[in-house]
């Protein structure tokens, strides 16, 4: 009888342990086939906020896909790295890197001096800028016109930083959302006058949601931004590997191939 009790307890412990390992169930493994030497070197847990088409999004099948996913997968193939993509909320994404829950972030993350204090970025793999989305009948014509208006942003993004600069970080007129699509979706419902976010993501949303009837406004006062892949500060070995892979795919045409798959033209051609 005592033995049976022990077995039940042991079985329960095994089940609990298995359950603990399960919180990564939305994970997705892509392996770099590399040079075919068959030696998977490193399995990297990759954080991405997959609500950011076309850079990262969840397909109907549940798979995470997008430009960023293809770029990092191509790098992994060159460098024989194994990847495990994990959908990671933007608001906790940098913390997840700090505390080791993620080894790498690729999430259309803009390289900024402030972020460089806390983490390391690869070379730029994409150039972006902010763009303003407004209802098609809006009279807003420029960034400066946002003064006195209600503006939606994704919390802690460079869009948030830009709007905070204009309206003041504590302004009641800034409405912060957990994701950029939610901000855009809520623009009409919540009486917001404009949303400021990365240009390509706004254009993609407008293209995919013609019924929303939004238009976009470009403003020269927005900085040029560069996206980098992120690793923990001081992880120079991984940083060098990623930079080496990035250089290779830029060199061998793989980058251009992925770029035209998503954007229909080669980088640099307008
Ligand atoms: N590029 C902007 C930034 O770094 C926004 C990135 C948001 N990315 C995402 N996957 N939600 O702040």
mmCIF file of N, CA and C in Angstrom, residues 94-198:
data_model
loop_
_atom_site.group_PDB
_atom_site.id
_atom_site.type_symbol
_atom_site.label_atom_id
_atom_site.label_comp_id
_atom_site.label_asym_id
_atom_site.label_seq_id
_atom_site.Cartn_x
_atom_site.Cartn_y
_atom_site.Cartn_z
ATOM 1 N N UNK A 94 11.960 43.005 -23.414
ATOM 2 C CA UNK A 94 13.351 43.309 -23.050
ATOM 3 C C UNK A 94 13.714 42.653 -21.715
ATOM 4 N N UNK A 95 12.732 42.588 -20.824
ATOM 5 C CA UNK A 95 12.937 41.918 -19.539
ATOM 6 C C UNK A 95 13.224 40.431 -19.760
ATOM 7 N N UNK A 96 12.492 39.827 -20.689
ATOM 8 C CA UNK A 96 12.678 38.396 -20.977
ATOM 9 C C UNK A 96 14.093 38.113 -21.484
ATOM 10 N N UNK A 97 14.677 39.105 -22.158
ATOM 11 C CA UNK A 97 16.070 38.963 -22.608
ATOM 12 C C UNK A 97 17.023 39.103 -21.413
ATOM 13 N N UNK A 98 16.740 40.112 -20.586
ATOM 14 C CA UNK A 98 17.594 40.365 -19.407
ATOM 15 C C UNK A 98 17.652 39.154 -18.491
ATOM 16 N N UNK A 99 16.473 38.545 -18.242
ATOM 17 C CA UNK A 99 16.449 37.466 -17.251
ATOM 18 C C UNK A 99 16.693 36.087 -17.861
ATOM 19 N N UNK A 100 17.071 36.067 -19.127
ATOM 20 C CA UNK A 100 17.503 34.810 -19.730
ATOM 21 C C UNK A 100 16.393 33.934 -20.280
ATOM 22 N N UNK A 101 15.144 34.408 -20.237
ATOM 23 C CA UNK A 101 14.062 33.609 -20.818
ATOM 24 C C UNK A 101 14.158 33.580 -22.348
ATOM 25 N N UNK A 102 14.793 34.590 -22.901
ATOM 26 C CA UNK A 102 15.016 34.630 -24.342
ATOM 27 C C UNK A 102 16.493 34.895 -24.593
ATOM 28 N N UNK A 103 17.028 34.255 -25.630
ATOM 29 C CA UNK A 103 18.431 34.477 -25.981
ATOM 30 C C UNK A 103 18.589 35.591 -27.005
ATOM 31 N N UNK A 104 17.579 35.727 -27.841
ATOM 32 C CA UNK A 104 17.630 36.654 -28.965
ATOM 33 C C UNK A 104 16.254 37.292 -29.105
ATOM 34 N N UNK A 105 16.218 38.561 -29.511
ATOM 35 C CA UNK A 105 14.953 39.186 -29.892
ATOM 36 C C UNK A 105 15.061 39.618 -31.344
ATOM 37 N N UNK A 106 14.028 39.284 -32.121
ATOM 38 C CA UNK A 106 13.888 39.930 -33.428
ATOM 39 C C UNK A 106 12.433 40.334 -33.510
ATOM 40 N N UNK A 107 12.192 41.645 -33.496
ATOM 41 C CA UNK A 107 10.826 42.122 -33.324
ATOM 42 C C UNK A 107 10.698 43.546 -33.854
ATOM 43 N N UNK A 108 11.336 43.777 -34.991
ATOM 44 C CA UNK A 108 11.347 45.124 -35.567
ATOM 45 C C UNK A 108 11.832 46.138 -34.539
ATOM 46 N N UNK A 109 12.817 45.738 -33.742
ATOM 47 C CA UNK A 109 13.303 46.592 -32.656
ATOM 48 C C UNK A 109 14.252 47.660 -33.217
ATOM 49 N N UNK A 110 13.895 48.902 -32.996
ATOM 50 C CA UNK A 110 14.734 50.016 -33.428
ATOM 51 C C UNK A 110 15.955 50.141 -32.530
ATOM 52 N N UNK A 111 17.101 50.309 -33.152
ATOM 53 C CA UNK A 111 18.333 50.545 -32.401
ATOM 54 C C UNK A 111 18.295 51.980 -31.882
ATOM 55 N N UNK A 112 18.280 52.160 -30.572
ATOM 56 C CA UNK A 112 18.338 53.509 -30.000
ATOM 57 C C UNK A 112 19.481 53.556 -28.988
ATOM 58 N N UNK A 113 20.002 54.756 -28.777
ATOM 59 C CA UNK A 113 21.116 54.899 -27.834
ATOM 60 C C UNK A 113 20.710 54.448 -26.439
ATOM 61 N N UNK A 114 19.469 54.760 -26.069
ATOM 62 C CA UNK A 114 19.014 54.389 -24.736
ATOM 63 C C UNK A 114 18.970 52.872 -24.570
ATOM 64 N N UNK A 115 18.438 52.192 -25.570
ATOM 65 C CA UNK A 115 18.365 50.726 -25.482
ATOM 66 C C UNK A 115 19.757 50.106 -25.511
ATOM 67 N N UNK A 116 20.679 50.765 -26.195
ATOM 68 C CA UNK A 116 22.045 50.225 -26.282
ATOM 69 C C UNK A 116 22.756 50.226 -24.931
ATOM 70 N N UNK A 117 22.218 50.983 -23.968
ATOM 71 C CA UNK A 117 22.790 50.932 -22.620
ATOM 72 C C UNK A 117 22.549 49.561 -22.000
ATOM 73 N N UNK A 118 21.412 48.959 -22.346
ATOM 74 C CA UNK A 118 20.971 47.737 -21.659
ATOM 75 C C UNK A 118 21.108 46.460 -22.470
ATOM 76 N N UNK A 119 21.303 46.585 -23.760
ATOM 77 C CA UNK A 119 21.371 45.383 -24.602
ATOM 78 C C UNK A 119 22.226 45.654 -25.822
ATOM 79 N N UNK A 120 22.598 44.586 -26.498
ATOM 80 C CA UNK A 120 23.451 44.735 -27.686
ATOM 81 C C UNK A 120 22.660 44.445 -28.951
ATOM 82 N N UNK A 121 22.931 45.248 -29.970
ATOM 83 C CA UNK A 121 22.235 45.136 -31.250
ATOM 84 C C UNK A 121 23.201 44.707 -32.347
ATOM 85 N N UNK A 122 22.693 43.913 -33.276
ATOM 86 C CA UNK A 122 23.468 43.603 -34.483
ATOM 87 C C UNK A 122 23.471 44.839 -35.373
ATOM 88 N N UNK A 123 24.149 44.713 -36.499
ATOM 89 C CA UNK A 123 24.075 45.735 -37.537
ATOM 90 C C UNK A 123 22.612 45.847 -37.984
ATOM 91 N N UNK A 124 22.302 46.957 -38.607
ATOM 92 C CA UNK A 124 20.925 47.180 -39.058
ATOM 93 C C UNK A 124 20.527 46.160 -40.126
ATOM 94 N N UNK A 125 19.307 45.654 -40.035
ATOM 95 C CA UNK A 125 18.819 44.791 -41.116
ATOM 96 C C UNK A 125 17.604 45.398 -41.819
ATOM 97 N N UNK A 126 17.159 46.579 -41.343
ATOM 98 C CA UNK A 126 16.018 47.220 -42.006
ATOM 99 C C UNK A 126 15.945 48.683 -41.599
ATOM 100 N N UNK A 127 15.561 49.521 -42.550
ATOM 101 C CA UNK A 127 15.428 50.949 -42.269
ATOM 102 C C UNK A 127 13.948 51.312 -42.212
ATOM 103 N N UNK A 128 13.599 52.110 -41.206
ATOM 104 C CA UNK A 128 12.189 52.464 -41.026
ATOM 105 C C UNK A 128 12.067 53.913 -40.589
ATOM 106 N N UNK A 129 10.848 54.370 -40.451
ATOM 107 C CA UNK A 129 10.587 55.683 -39.865
ATOM 108 C C UNK A 129 9.169 55.647 -39.321
ATOM 109 N N UNK A 130 8.805 56.654 -38.550
ATOM 110 C CA UNK A 130 7.437 56.691 -38.043
ATOM 111 C C UNK A 130 6.500 57.223 -39.127
ATOM 112 N N UNK A 131 5.231 56.856 -38.984
ATOM 113 C CA UNK A 131 4.206 57.311 -39.913
ATOM 114 C C UNK A 131 2.953 57.555 -39.068
ATOM 115 N N UNK A 132 2.122 58.492 -39.511
ATOM 116 C CA UNK A 132 0.899 58.804 -38.772
ATOM 117 C C UNK A 132 -0.280 58.205 -39.525
ATOM 118 N N UNK A 133 -1.135 57.484 -38.821
ATOM 119 C CA UNK A 133 -2.372 56.988 -39.424
ATOM 120 C C UNK A 133 -3.539 57.798 -38.866
ATOM 121 N N UNK A 134 -4.425 58.241 -39.748
ATOM 122 C CA UNK A 134 -5.607 59.017 -39.334
ATOM 123 C C UNK A 134 -6.806 58.547 -40.162
ATOM 124 N N UNK A 135 -8.026 58.787 -39.676
ATOM 125 C CA UNK A 135 -9.199 58.506 -40.506
ATOM 126 C C UNK A 135 -9.109 59.330 -41.801
ATOM 127 N N UNK A 136 -9.617 58.771 -42.884
ATOM 128 C CA UNK A 136 -9.444 59.396 -44.204
ATOM 129 C C UNK A 136 -9.960 60.839 -44.250
ATOM 130 N N UNK A 137 -10.963 61.169 -43.424
ATOM 131 C CA UNK A 137 -11.534 62.519 -43.474
ATOM 132 C C UNK A 137 -10.898 63.472 -42.449
ATOM 133 N N UNK A 138 -9.791 63.038 -41.822
ATOM 134 C CA UNK A 138 -9.148 63.864 -40.793
ATOM 135 C C UNK A 138 -8.532 65.126 -41.395
ATOM 136 N N UNK A 139 -8.473 66.194 -40.590
ATOM 137 C CA UNK A 139 -7.807 67.412 -41.073
ATOM 138 C C UNK A 139 -6.352 67.492 -40.592
ATOM 139 N N UNK A 140 -5.887 66.452 -39.904
ATOM 140 C CA UNK A 140 -4.486 66.416 -39.478
ATOM 141 C C UNK A 140 -3.592 66.254 -40.705
ATOM 142 N N UNK A 141 -2.566 67.099 -40.783
ATOM 143 C CA UNK A 141 -1.696 67.046 -41.971
ATOM 144 C C UNK A 141 -0.234 66.830 -41.647
ATOM 145 N N UNK A 142 0.124 66.960 -40.361
ATOM 146 C CA UNK A 142 1.537 66.854 -39.995
ATOM 147 C C UNK A 142 1.656 66.373 -38.556
ATOM 148 N N UNK A 143 2.889 66.067 -38.168
ATOM 149 C CA UNK A 143 3.146 65.644 -36.798
ATOM 150 C C UNK A 143 2.776 66.760 -35.816
ATOM 151 N N UNK A 144 3.117 67.991 -36.169
ATOM 152 C CA UNK A 144 2.831 69.123 -35.282
ATOM 153 C C UNK A 144 1.324 69.275 -35.056
ATOM 154 N N UNK A 145 0.530 68.881 -36.048
ATOM 155 C CA UNK A 145 -0.928 68.972 -35.910
ATOM 156 C C UNK A 145 -1.475 68.056 -34.814
ATOM 157 N N UNK A 146 -0.656 67.147 -34.318
ATOM 158 C CA UNK A 146 -1.136 66.218 -33.286
ATOM 159 C C UNK A 146 -1.260 66.892 -31.930
ATOM 160 N N UNK A 147 -0.715 68.087 -31.818
ATOM 161 C CA UNK A 147 -0.832 68.801 -30.552
ATOM 162 C C UNK A 147 -2.301 69.073 -30.256
ATOM 163 N N UNK A 148 -2.727 68.736 -29.035
ATOM 164 C CA UNK A 148 -4.120 68.920 -28.658
ATOM 165 C C UNK A 148 -5.038 67.804 -29.137
ATOM 166 N N UNK A 149 -4.466 66.801 -29.814
ATOM 167 C CA UNK A 149 -5.270 65.668 -30.295
ATOM 168 C C UNK A 149 -5.022 64.431 -29.436
ATOM 169 N N UNK A 150 -5.934 63.484 -29.556
ATOM 170 C CA UNK A 150 -5.741 62.193 -28.876
ATOM 171 C C UNK A 150 -4.962 61.272 -29.807
ATOM 172 N N UNK A 151 -3.841 60.754 -29.302
ATOM 173 C CA UNK A 151 -2.958 59.957 -30.151
ATOM 174 C C UNK A 151 -2.722 58.575 -29.537
ATOM 175 N N UNK A 152 -2.851 57.550 -30.350
ATOM 176 C CA UNK A 152 -2.615 56.181 -29.905
ATOM 177 C C UNK A 152 -1.231 55.699 -30.311
ATOM 178 N N UNK A 153 -0.590 54.952 -29.420
ATOM 179 C CA UNK A 153 0.728 54.363 -29.700
ATOM 180 C C UNK A 153 0.794 52.987 -29.035
ATOM 181 N N UNK A 154 1.778 52.186 -29.459
ATOM 182 C CA UNK A 154 2.074 50.956 -28.722
ATOM 183 C C UNK A 154 3.066 51.312 -27.624
ATOM 184 N N UNK A 155 2.740 50.907 -26.405
ATOM 185 C CA UNK A 155 3.534 51.270 -25.233
ATOM 186 C C UNK A 155 5.030 51.012 -25.420
ATOM 187 N N UNK A 156 5.831 52.028 -25.158
ATOM 188 C CA UNK A 156 7.278 51.844 -25.121
ATOM 189 C C UNK A 156 7.949 51.714 -26.474
ATOM 190 N N UNK A 157 7.212 51.950 -27.543
ATOM 191 C CA UNK A 157 7.824 51.897 -28.871
ATOM 192 C C UNK A 157 8.432 53.255 -29.216
ATOM 193 N N UNK A 158 9.126 53.302 -30.318
ATOM 194 C CA UNK A 158 9.679 54.575 -30.771
ATOM 195 C C UNK A 158 8.554 55.536 -31.157
ATOM 196 N N UNK A 159 7.391 54.999 -31.531
ATOM 197 C CA UNK A 159 6.218 55.854 -31.770
ATOM 198 C C UNK A 159 5.791 56.537 -30.472
ATOM 199 N N UNK A 160 5.783 55.776 -29.396
ATOM 200 C CA UNK A 160 5.468 56.304 -28.064
ATOM 201 C C UNK A 160 6.481 57.403 -27.702
ATOM 202 N N UNK A 161 7.738 57.123 -27.946
ATOM 203 C CA UNK A 161 8.791 58.085 -27.597
ATOM 204 C C UNK A 161 8.621 59.382 -28.394
ATOM 205 N N UNK A 162 8.322 59.251 -29.690
ATOM 206 C CA UNK A 162 8.148 60.441 -30.535
ATOM 207 C C UNK A 162 6.955 61.278 -30.066
ATOM 208 N N UNK A 163 5.834 60.610 -29.812
ATOM 209 C CA UNK A 163 4.627 61.334 -29.399
ATOM 210 C C UNK A 163 4.817 61.925 -27.999
ATOM 211 N N UNK A 164 5.510 61.183 -27.122
ATOM 212 C CA UNK A 164 5.804 61.714 -25.783
ATOM 213 C C UNK A 164 6.638 62.984 -25.881
ATOM 214 N N UNK A 165 7.529 63.018 -26.859
ATOM 215 C CA UNK A 165 8.352 64.203 -27.076
ATOM 216 C C UNK A 165 7.517 65.412 -27.461
ATOM 217 N N UNK A 166 6.488 65.167 -28.236
ATOM 218 C CA UNK A 166 5.642 66.268 -28.701
ATOM 219 C C UNK A 166 4.623 66.691 -27.646
ATOM 220 N N UNK A 167 3.961 65.727 -27.032
ATOM 221 C CA UNK A 167 2.836 66.043 -26.133
ATOM 222 C C UNK A 167 3.212 66.010 -24.658
ATOM 223 N N UNK A 168 4.406 65.477 -24.351
ATOM 224 C CA UNK A 168 4.791 65.273 -22.948
ATOM 225 C C UNK A 168 4.402 63.867 -22.541
ATOM 226 N N UNK A 169 5.349 63.167 -21.920
ATOM 227 C CA UNK A 169 5.153 61.741 -21.627
ATOM 228 C C UNK A 169 3.924 61.470 -20.770
ATOM 229 N N UNK A 170 3.562 62.437 -19.927
ATOM 230 C CA UNK A 170 2.440 62.191 -19.011
ATOM 231 C C UNK A 170 1.127 62.767 -19.526
ATOM 232 N N UNK A 171 1.143 63.229 -20.766
ATOM 233 C CA UNK A 171 -0.083 63.823 -21.316
ATOM 234 C C UNK A 171 -1.235 62.833 -21.344
ATOM 235 N N UNK A 172 -2.399 63.312 -20.938
ATOM 236 C CA UNK A 172 -3.599 62.478 -20.993
ATOM 237 C C UNK A 172 -4.031 62.194 -22.415
ATOM 238 N N UNK A 173 -3.464 62.933 -23.352
ATOM 239 C CA UNK A 173 -3.858 62.746 -24.747
ATOM 240 C C UNK A 173 -3.174 61.550 -25.399
ATOM 241 N N UNK A 174 -2.212 60.948 -24.697
ATOM 242 C CA UNK A 174 -1.554 59.761 -25.259
ATOM 243 C C UNK A 174 -2.272 58.510 -24.757
ATOM 244 N N UNK A 175 -2.736 57.718 -25.687
ATOM 245 C CA UNK A 175 -3.383 56.451 -25.355
ATOM 246 C C UNK A 175 -2.435 55.319 -25.723
ATOM 247 N N UNK A 176 -2.000 54.569 -24.708
ATOM 248 C CA UNK A 176 -1.003 53.522 -24.951
ATOM 249 C C UNK A 176 -1.670 52.147 -25.001
ATOM 250 N N UNK A 177 -1.282 51.360 -25.987
ATOM 251 C CA UNK A 177 -1.861 50.035 -26.189
ATOM 252 C C UNK A 177 -0.787 48.971 -26.179
ATOM 253 N N UNK A 178 -1.233 47.740 -25.934
ATOM 254 C CA UNK A 178 -0.274 46.629 -25.868
ATOM 255 C C UNK A 178 0.244 46.242 -27.247
ATOM 256 N N UNK A 179 -0.519 46.568 -28.279
ATOM 257 C CA UNK A 179 -0.042 46.235 -29.618
ATOM 258 C C UNK A 179 -0.440 47.331 -30.595
ATOM 259 N N UNK A 180 0.273 47.393 -31.707
ATOM 260 C CA UNK A 180 -0.018 48.406 -32.724
ATOM 261 C C UNK A 180 -1.350 48.126 -33.437
ATOM 262 N N UNK A 181 -1.644 46.865 -33.809
ATOM 263 C CA UNK A 181 -2.951 46.606 -34.429
ATOM 264 C C UNK A 181 -4.112 47.003 -33.522
ATOM 265 N N UNK A 182 -3.971 46.772 -32.219
ATOM 266 C CA UNK A 182 -5.053 47.158 -31.298
ATOM 267 C C UNK A 182 -5.216 48.679 -31.306
ATOM 268 N N UNK A 183 -4.115 49.401 -31.286
ATOM 269 C CA UNK A 183 -4.188 50.870 -31.337
ATOM 270 C C UNK A 183 -4.931 51.314 -32.593
ATOM 271 N N UNK A 184 -4.599 50.699 -33.729
ATOM 272 C CA UNK A 184 -5.237 51.086 -34.992
ATOM 273 C C UNK A 184 -6.715 50.700 -34.997
ATOM 274 N N UNK A 185 -6.993 49.519 -34.475
ATOM 275 C CA UNK A 185 -8.366 49.026 -34.425
ATOM 276 C C UNK A 185 -9.236 49.926 -33.554
ATOM 277 N N UNK A 186 -8.628 50.423 -32.473
ATOM 278 C CA UNK A 186 -9.385 51.203 -31.499
ATOM 279 C C UNK A 186 -9.459 52.679 -31.862
ATOM 280 N N UNK A 187 -8.742 53.067 -32.914
ATOM 281 C CA UNK A 187 -8.684 54.501 -33.235
ATOM 282 C C UNK A 187 -10.089 55.089 -33.360
ATOM 283 N N UNK A 188 -10.930 54.407 -34.104
ATOM 284 C CA UNK A 188 -12.272 54.935 -34.322
ATOM 285 C C UNK A 188 -13.145 54.740 -33.080
ATOM 286 N N UNK A 189 -13.139 53.519 -32.560
ATOM 287 C CA UNK A 189 -13.997 53.189 -31.399
ATOM 288 C C UNK A 189 -13.762 54.090 -30.207
ATOM 289 N N UNK A 190 -12.486 54.398 -29.937
ATOM 290 C CA UNK A 190 -12.164 55.109 -28.699
ATOM 291 C C UNK A 190 -11.939 56.604 -28.918
ATOM 292 N N UNK A 191 -12.343 57.084 -30.055
ATOM 293 C CA UNK A 191 -12.272 58.518 -30.290
ATOM 294 C C UNK A 191 -10.862 59.062 -30.367
ATOM 295 N N UNK A 192 -9.925 58.211 -30.788
ATOM 296 C CA UNK A 192 -8.544 58.663 -30.956
ATOM 297 C C UNK A 192 -8.406 59.291 -32.334
ATOM 298 N N UNK A 193 -7.619 60.364 -32.406
ATOM 299 C CA UNK A 193 -7.518 61.101 -33.670
ATOM 300 C C UNK A 193 -6.436 60.558 -34.594
ATOM 301 N N UNK A 194 -5.418 59.907 -34.023
ATOM 302 C CA UNK A 194 -4.299 59.456 -34.848
ATOM 303 C C UNK A 194 -3.538 58.344 -34.134
ATOM 304 N N UNK A 195 -2.810 57.551 -34.897
ATOM 305 C CA UNK A 195 -1.902 56.553 -34.332
ATOM 306 C C UNK A 195 -0.537 56.774 -34.971
ATOM 307 N N UNK A 196 0.507 56.741 -34.161
ATOM 308 C CA UNK A 196 1.870 56.873 -34.685
ATOM 309 C C UNK A 196 2.605 55.553 -34.461
ATOM 310 N N UNK A 197 3.126 55.001 -35.549
ATOM 311 C CA UNK A 197 3.830 53.711 -35.461
ATOM 312 C C UNK A 197 4.759 53.568 -36.665
ATOM 313 N N UNK A 198 5.462 52.440 -36.730
ATOM 314 C CA UNK A 198 6.425 52.210 -37.816
ATOM 315 C C UNK A 198 5.718 52.224 -39.175
#
